[in-house]
PDB file of C-alpha atoms in Angstrom:
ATOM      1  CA  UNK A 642      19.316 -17.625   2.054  1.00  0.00           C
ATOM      2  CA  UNK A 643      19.362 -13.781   2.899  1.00  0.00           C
ATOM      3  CA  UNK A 644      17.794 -12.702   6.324  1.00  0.00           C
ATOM      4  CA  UNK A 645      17.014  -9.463   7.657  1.00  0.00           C
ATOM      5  CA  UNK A 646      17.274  -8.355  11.317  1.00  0.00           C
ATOM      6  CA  UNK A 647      15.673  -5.357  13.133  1.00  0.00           C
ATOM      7  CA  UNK A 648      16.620  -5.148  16.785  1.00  0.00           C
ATOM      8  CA  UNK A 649      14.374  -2.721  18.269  1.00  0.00           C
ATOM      9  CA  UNK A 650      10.639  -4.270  18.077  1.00  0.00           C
ATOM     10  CA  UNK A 651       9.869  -0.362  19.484  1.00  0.00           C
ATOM     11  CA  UNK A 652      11.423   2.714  20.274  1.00  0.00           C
ATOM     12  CA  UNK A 653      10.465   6.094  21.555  1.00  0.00           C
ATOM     13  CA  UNK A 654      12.019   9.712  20.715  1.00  0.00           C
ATOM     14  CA  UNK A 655      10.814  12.768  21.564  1.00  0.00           C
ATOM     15  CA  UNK A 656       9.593  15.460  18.792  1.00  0.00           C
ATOM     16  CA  UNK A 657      12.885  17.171  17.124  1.00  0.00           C
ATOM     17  CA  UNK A 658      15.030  14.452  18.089  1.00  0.00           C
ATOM     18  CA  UNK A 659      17.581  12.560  16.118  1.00  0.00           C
ATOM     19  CA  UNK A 660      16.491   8.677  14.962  1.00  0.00           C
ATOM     20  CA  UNK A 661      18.092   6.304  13.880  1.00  0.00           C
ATOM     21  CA  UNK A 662      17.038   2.619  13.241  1.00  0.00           C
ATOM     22  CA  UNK A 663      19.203  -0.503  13.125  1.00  0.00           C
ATOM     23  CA  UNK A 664      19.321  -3.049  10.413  1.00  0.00           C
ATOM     24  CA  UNK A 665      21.531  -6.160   9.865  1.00  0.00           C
ATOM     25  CA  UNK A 666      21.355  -8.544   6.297  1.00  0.00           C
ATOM     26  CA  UNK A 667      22.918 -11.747   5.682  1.00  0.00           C
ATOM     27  CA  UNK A 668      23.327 -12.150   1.600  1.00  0.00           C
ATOM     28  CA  UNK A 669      26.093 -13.977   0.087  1.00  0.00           C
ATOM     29  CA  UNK A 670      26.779 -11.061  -2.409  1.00  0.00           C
ATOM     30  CA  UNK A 671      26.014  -7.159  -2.558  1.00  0.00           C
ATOM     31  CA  UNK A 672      22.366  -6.865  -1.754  1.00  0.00           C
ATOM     32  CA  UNK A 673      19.565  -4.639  -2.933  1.00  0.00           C
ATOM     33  CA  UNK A 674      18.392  -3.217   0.437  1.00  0.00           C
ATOM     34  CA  UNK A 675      15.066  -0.879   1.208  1.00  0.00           C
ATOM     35  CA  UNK A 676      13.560   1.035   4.358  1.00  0.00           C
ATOM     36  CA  UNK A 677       9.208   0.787   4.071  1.00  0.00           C
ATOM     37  CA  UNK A 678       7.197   2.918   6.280  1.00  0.00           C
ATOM     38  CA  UNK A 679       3.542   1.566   7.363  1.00  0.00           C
ATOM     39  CA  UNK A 680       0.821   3.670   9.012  1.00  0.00           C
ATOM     40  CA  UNK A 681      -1.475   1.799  11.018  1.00  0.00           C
ATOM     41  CA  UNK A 682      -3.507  -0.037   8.591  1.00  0.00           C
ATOM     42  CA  UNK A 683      -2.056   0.753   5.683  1.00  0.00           C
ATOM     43  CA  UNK A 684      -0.098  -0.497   2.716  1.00  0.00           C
ATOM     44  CA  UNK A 685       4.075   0.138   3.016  1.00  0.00           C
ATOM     45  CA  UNK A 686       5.882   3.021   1.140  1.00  0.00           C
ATOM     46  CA  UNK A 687       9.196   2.872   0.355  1.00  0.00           C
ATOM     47  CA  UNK A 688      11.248   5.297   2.093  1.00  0.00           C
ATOM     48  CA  UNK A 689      14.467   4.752  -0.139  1.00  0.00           C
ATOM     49  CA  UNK A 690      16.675   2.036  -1.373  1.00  0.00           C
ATOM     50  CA  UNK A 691      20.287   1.179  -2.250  1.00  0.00           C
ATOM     51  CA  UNK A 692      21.626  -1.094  -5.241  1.00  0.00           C
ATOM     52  CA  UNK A 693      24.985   0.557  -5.547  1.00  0.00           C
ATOM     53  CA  UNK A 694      27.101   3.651  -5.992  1.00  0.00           C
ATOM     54  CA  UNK A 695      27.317   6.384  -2.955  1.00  0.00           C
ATOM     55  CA  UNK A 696      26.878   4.157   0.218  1.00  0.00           C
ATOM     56  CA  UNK A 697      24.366   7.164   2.282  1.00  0.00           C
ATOM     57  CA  UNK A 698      21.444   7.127   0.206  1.00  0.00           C
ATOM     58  CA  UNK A 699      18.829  10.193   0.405  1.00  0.00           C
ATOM     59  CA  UNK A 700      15.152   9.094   0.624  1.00  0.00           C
ATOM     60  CA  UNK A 701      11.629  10.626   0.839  1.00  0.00           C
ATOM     61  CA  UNK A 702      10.144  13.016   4.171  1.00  0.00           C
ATOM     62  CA  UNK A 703      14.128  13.811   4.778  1.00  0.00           C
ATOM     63  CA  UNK A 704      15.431  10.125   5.642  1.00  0.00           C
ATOM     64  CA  UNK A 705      18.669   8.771   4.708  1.00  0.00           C
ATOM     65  CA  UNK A 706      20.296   5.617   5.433  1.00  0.00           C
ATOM     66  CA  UNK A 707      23.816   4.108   5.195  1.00  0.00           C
ATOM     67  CA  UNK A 708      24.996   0.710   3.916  1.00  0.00           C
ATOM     68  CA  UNK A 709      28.073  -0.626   5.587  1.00  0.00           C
ATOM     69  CA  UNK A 710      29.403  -3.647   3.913  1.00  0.00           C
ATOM     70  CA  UNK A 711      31.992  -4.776   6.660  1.00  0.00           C
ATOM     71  CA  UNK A 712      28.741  -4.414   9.361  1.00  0.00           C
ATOM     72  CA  UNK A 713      26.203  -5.935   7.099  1.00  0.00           C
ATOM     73  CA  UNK A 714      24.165  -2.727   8.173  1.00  0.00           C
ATOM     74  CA  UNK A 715      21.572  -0.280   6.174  1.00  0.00           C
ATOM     75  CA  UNK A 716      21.234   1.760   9.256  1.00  0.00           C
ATOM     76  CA  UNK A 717      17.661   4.463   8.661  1.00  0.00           C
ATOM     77  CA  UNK A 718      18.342   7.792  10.190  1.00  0.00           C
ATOM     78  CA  UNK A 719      16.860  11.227  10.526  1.00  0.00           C
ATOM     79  CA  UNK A 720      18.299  14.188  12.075  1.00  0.00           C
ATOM     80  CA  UNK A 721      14.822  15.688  13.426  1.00  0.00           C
ATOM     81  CA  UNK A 722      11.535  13.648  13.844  1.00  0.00           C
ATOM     82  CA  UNK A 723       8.255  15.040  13.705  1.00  0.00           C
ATOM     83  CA  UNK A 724       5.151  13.438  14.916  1.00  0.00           C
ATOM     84  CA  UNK A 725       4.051  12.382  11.549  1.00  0.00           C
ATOM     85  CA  UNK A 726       6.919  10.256  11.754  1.00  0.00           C
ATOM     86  CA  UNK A 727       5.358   7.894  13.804  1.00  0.00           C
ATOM     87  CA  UNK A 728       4.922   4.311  12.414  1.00  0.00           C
ATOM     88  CA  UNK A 729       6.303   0.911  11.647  1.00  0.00           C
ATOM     89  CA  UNK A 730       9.410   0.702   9.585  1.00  0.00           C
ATOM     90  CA  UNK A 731      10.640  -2.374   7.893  1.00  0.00           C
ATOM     91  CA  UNK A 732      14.002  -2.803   6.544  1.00  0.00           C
ATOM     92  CA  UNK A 733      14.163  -5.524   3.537  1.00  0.00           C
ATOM     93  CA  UNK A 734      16.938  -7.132   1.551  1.00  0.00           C
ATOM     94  CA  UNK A 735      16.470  -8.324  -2.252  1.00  0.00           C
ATOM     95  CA  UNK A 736      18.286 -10.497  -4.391  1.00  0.00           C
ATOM     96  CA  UNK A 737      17.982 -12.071  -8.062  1.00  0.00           C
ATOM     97  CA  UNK A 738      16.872 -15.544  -7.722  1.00  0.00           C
ATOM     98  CA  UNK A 739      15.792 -17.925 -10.826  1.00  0.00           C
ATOM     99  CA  UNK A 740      14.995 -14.616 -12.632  1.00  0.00           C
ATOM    100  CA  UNK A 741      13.113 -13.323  -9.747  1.00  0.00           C
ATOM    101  CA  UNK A 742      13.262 -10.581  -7.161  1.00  0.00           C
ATOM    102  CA  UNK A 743      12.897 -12.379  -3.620  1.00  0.00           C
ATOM    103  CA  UNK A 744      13.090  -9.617  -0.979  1.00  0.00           C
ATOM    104  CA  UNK A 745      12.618 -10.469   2.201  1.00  0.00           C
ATOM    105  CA  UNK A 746      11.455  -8.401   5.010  1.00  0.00           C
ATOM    106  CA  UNK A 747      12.729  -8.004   9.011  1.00  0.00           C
ATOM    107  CA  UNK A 748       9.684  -8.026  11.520  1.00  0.00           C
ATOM    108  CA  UNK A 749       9.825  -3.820  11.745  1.00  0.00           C
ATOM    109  CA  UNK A 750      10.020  -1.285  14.459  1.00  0.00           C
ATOM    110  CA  UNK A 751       7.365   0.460  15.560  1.00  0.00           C
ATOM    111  CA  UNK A 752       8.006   4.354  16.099  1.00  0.00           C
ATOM    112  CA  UNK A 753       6.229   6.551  18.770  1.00  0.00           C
ATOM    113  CA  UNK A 754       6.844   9.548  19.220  1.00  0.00           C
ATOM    114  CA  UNK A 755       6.542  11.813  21.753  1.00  0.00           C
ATOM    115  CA  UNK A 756       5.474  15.775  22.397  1.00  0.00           C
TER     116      UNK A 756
ATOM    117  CA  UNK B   3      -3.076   7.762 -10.387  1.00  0.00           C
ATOM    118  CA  UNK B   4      -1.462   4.588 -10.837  1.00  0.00           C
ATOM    119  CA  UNK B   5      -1.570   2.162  -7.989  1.00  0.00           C
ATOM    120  CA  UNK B   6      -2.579  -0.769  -6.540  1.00  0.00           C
ATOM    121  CA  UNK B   7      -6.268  -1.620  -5.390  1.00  0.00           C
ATOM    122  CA  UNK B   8      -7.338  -3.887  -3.525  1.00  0.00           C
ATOM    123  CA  UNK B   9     -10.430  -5.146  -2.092  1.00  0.00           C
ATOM    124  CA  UNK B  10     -12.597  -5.497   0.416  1.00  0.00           C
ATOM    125  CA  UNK B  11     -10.654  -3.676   3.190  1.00  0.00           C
ATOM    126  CA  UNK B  12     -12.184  -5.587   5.785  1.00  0.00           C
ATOM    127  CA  UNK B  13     -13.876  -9.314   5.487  1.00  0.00           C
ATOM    128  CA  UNK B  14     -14.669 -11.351   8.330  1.00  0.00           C
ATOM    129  CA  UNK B  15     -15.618 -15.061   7.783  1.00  0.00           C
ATOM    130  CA  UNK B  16     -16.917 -18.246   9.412  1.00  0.00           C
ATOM    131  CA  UNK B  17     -14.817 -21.004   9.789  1.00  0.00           C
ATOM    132  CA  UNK B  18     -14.524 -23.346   6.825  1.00  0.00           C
ATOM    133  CA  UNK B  19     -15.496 -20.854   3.955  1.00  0.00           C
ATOM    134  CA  UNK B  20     -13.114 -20.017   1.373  1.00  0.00           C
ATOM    135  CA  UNK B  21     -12.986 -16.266   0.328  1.00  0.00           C
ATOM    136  CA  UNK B  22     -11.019 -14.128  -2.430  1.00  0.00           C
ATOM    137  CA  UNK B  23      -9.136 -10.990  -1.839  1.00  0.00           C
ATOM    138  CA  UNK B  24      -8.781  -8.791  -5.078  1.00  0.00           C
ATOM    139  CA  UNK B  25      -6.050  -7.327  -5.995  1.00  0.00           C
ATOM    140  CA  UNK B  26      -6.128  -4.964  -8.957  1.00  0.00           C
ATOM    141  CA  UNK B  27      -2.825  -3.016 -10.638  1.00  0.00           C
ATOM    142  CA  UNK B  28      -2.745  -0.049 -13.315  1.00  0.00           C
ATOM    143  CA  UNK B  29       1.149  -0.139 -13.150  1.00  0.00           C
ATOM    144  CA  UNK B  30       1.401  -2.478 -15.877  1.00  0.00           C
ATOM    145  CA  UNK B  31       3.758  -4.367 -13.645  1.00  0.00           C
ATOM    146  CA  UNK B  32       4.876  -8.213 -14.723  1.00  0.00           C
ATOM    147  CA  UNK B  33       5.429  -8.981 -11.664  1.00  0.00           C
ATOM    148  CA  UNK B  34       2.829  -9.322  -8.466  1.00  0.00           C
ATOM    149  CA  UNK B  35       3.078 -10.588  -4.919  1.00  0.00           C
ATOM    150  CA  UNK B  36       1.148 -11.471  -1.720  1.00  0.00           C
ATOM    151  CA  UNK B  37       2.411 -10.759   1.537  1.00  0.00           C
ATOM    152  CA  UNK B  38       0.498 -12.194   5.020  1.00  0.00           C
ATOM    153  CA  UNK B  39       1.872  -9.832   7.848  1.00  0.00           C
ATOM    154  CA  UNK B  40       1.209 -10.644  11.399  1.00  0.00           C
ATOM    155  CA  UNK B  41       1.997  -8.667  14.401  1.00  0.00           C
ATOM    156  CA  UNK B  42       5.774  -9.639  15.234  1.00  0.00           C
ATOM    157  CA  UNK B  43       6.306 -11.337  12.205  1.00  0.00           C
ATOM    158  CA  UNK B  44       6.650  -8.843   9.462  1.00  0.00           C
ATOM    159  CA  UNK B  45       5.944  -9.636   5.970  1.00  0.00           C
ATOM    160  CA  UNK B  46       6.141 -13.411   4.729  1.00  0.00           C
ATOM    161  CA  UNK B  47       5.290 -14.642   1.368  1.00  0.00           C
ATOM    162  CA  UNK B  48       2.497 -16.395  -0.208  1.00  0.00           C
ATOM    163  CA  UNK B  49       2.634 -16.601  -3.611  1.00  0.00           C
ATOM    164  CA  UNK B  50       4.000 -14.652  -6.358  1.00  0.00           C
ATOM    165  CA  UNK B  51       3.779 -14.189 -10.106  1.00  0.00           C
ATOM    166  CA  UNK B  52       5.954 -13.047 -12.846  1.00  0.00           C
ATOM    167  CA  UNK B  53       3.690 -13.372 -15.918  1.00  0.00           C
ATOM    168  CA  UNK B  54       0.331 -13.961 -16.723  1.00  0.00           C
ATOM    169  CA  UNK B  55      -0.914 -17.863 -16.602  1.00  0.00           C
ATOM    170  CA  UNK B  56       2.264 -17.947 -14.276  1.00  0.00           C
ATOM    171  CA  UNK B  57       2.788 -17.830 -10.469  1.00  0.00           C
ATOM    172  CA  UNK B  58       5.212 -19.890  -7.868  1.00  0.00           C
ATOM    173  CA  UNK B  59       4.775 -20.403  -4.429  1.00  0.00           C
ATOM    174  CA  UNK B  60       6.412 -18.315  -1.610  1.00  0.00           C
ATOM    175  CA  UNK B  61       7.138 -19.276   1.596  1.00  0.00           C
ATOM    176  CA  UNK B  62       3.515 -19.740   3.526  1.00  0.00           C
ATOM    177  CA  UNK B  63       1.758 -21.315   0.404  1.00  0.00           C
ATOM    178  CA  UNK B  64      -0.318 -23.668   2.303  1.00  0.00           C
ATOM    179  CA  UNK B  65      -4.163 -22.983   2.274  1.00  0.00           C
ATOM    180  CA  UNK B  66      -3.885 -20.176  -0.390  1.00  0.00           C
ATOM    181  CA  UNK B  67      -4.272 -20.336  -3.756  1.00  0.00           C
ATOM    182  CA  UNK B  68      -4.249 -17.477  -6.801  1.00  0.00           C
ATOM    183  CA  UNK B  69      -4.621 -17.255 -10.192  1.00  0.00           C
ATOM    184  CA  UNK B  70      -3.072 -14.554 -12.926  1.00  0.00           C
ATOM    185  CA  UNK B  71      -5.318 -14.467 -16.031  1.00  0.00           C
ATOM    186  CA  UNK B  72      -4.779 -11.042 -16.448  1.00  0.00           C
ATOM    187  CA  UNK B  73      -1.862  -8.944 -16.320  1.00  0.00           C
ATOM    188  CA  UNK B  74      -3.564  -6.454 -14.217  1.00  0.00           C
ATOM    189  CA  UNK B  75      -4.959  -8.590 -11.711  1.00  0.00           C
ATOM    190  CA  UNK B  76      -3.878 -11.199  -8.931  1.00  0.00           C
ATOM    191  CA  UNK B  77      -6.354 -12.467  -6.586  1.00  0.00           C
ATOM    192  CA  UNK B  78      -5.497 -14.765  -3.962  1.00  0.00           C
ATOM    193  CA  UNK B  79      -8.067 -17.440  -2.271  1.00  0.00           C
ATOM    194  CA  UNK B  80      -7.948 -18.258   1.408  1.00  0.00           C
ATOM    195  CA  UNK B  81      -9.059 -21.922   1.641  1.00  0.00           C
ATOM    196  CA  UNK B  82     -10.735 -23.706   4.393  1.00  0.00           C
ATOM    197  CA  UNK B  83      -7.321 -25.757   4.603  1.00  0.00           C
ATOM    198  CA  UNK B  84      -5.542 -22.440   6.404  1.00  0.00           C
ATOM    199  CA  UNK B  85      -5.476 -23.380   9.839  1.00  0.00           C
ATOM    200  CA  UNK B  86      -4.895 -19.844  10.973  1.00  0.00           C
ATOM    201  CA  UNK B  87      -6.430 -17.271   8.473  1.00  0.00           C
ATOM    202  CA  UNK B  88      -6.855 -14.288  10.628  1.00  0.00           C
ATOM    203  CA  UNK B  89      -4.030 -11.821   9.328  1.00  0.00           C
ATOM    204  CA  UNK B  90      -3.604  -8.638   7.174  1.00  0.00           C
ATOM    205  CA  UNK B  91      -2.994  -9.417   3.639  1.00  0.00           C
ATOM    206  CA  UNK B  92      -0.679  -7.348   1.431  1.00  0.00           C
ATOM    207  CA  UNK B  93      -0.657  -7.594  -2.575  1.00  0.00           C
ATOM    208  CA  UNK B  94       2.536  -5.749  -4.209  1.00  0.00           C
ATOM    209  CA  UNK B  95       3.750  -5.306  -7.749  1.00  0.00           C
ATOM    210  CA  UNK B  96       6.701  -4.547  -9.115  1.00  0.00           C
ATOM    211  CA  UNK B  97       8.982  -3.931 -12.065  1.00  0.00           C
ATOM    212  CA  UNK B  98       9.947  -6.886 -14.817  1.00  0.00           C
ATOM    213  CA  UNK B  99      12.864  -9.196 -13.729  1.00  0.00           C
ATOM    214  CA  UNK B 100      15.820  -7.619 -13.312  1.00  0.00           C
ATOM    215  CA  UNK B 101      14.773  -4.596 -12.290  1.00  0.00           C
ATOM    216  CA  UNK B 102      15.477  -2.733  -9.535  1.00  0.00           C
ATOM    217  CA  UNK B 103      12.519  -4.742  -7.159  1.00  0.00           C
ATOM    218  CA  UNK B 104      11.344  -2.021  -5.997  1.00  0.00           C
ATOM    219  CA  UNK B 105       7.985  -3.128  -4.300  1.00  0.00           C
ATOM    220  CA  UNK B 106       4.330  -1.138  -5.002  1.00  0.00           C
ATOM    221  CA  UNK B 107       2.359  -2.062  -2.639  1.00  0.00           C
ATOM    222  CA  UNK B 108      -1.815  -1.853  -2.085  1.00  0.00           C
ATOM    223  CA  UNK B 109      -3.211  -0.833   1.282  1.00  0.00           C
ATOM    224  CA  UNK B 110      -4.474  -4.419   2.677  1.00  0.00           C
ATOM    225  CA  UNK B 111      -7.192  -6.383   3.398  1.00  0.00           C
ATOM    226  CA  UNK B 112      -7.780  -7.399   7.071  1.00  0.00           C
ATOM    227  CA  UNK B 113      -9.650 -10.997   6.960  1.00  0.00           C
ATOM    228  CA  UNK B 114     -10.764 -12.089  10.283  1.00  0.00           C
ATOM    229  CA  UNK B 115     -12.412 -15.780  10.855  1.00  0.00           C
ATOM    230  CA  UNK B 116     -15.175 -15.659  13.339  1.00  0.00           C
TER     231      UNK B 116
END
């Protein structure tokens, strides 16, 4: 069964400061892997995903994220945060099972950010 | 737009009442989920549906119940058999099997059981 596993329950950056949150997946084979964003009481976006190809994938309000097969990472990163940045990110793995997409999620990190 | 509605935003309820969360999509997705998310806990699984007159259960089944009559729509029934209702409740669509499983998803319903 695949698993997904977010270290940091929260973490704090300051305003213009790099981020970057962790992610490890167990899966058997190559996974489908996502990064959601949630604002407080809200649904999730997806921030980007990878299936295959180019290993750093570009997503949405200037994320990117890298998978690294031999770490079993998908690693979210962004080079300057900006207060709007400041949520709950979940990391998720998917994978084909009886003709369906299971994905399952990791338990998030919350993101504050600071002036 | 296309999206995902759902409704009501906010229900509270007494113990021992069953109540039904909608969950409407103009995506013309196959496929639609519910998610319970609790603080710590992330997103698990309640039930899920690939076609209409079709859905399996997910992972925290127990005490829930759905029905798909209609493509566009997937409500989901929390039964005085949950033991533990109170939660935030997440209904997400997504494109036919073998797609890419990408996830749509609405912006909740918070039931809380007075």
């Amino acid at each position: 069964a695949q698993s997904v596993t977010q270290p940091d329950i929260h973490i704090t950056v300051s305003e213009g400061a790099s981020l970057e949150l962790r992610c490890n997946y167990s899966y058997g084979a190559t996974p489908y892997l996502f990064w959601y964003v949630q604002s407080p009481g809200q649904g999730l976006q997806l921030l980007l995903k990878y299936f295959s190809g180019d290993t750093l994938v570009q997503g949405i309000k200037g994320f990117e994220a890298e998978f690294k097969r031999s770490q079993s990472s998908f690693n979210l990163r962004k080079p300057s945060v900006h207060w709007s940045d400041a949520a709950e990110y979940f990391c998720a793995v998917g994978a084909l099972s009886g003709g369906y997409q299971k994905v399952t999620f990791g338990i998030g990190t919350k993101l504050q950010v600071i002036p | 737009d296309g999206g995902i509605t759902q409704s009501p935003k906010y229900l509270f309820r007494k113990e021992g009442q069953n109540v039904t969360l909608s969950c409407e999509q103009n995506l013309n997705h196959d496929a639609m989920y519910w998610y319970r998310q609790d603080p710590g806990q992330g997103l698990r699984l309640i039930y899920y549906s690939q076609i209409v007159n079709d859905f399996q259960k997910g992972d925290i089944a127990e005490g829930y119940s759905v029905s798909r009559e209609k493509k566009e729509s997937f409500p989901l029934t929390v039964t005085s058999a949950q033991k533990n209702p109170t939660a935030f409740y997440l209904c997400a669509s997504s494109t036919p099997t073998g797609g890419t499983g990408e996830l749509f998803f609405g912006e909740g319903s918070r039931l809380t059981v007075l």
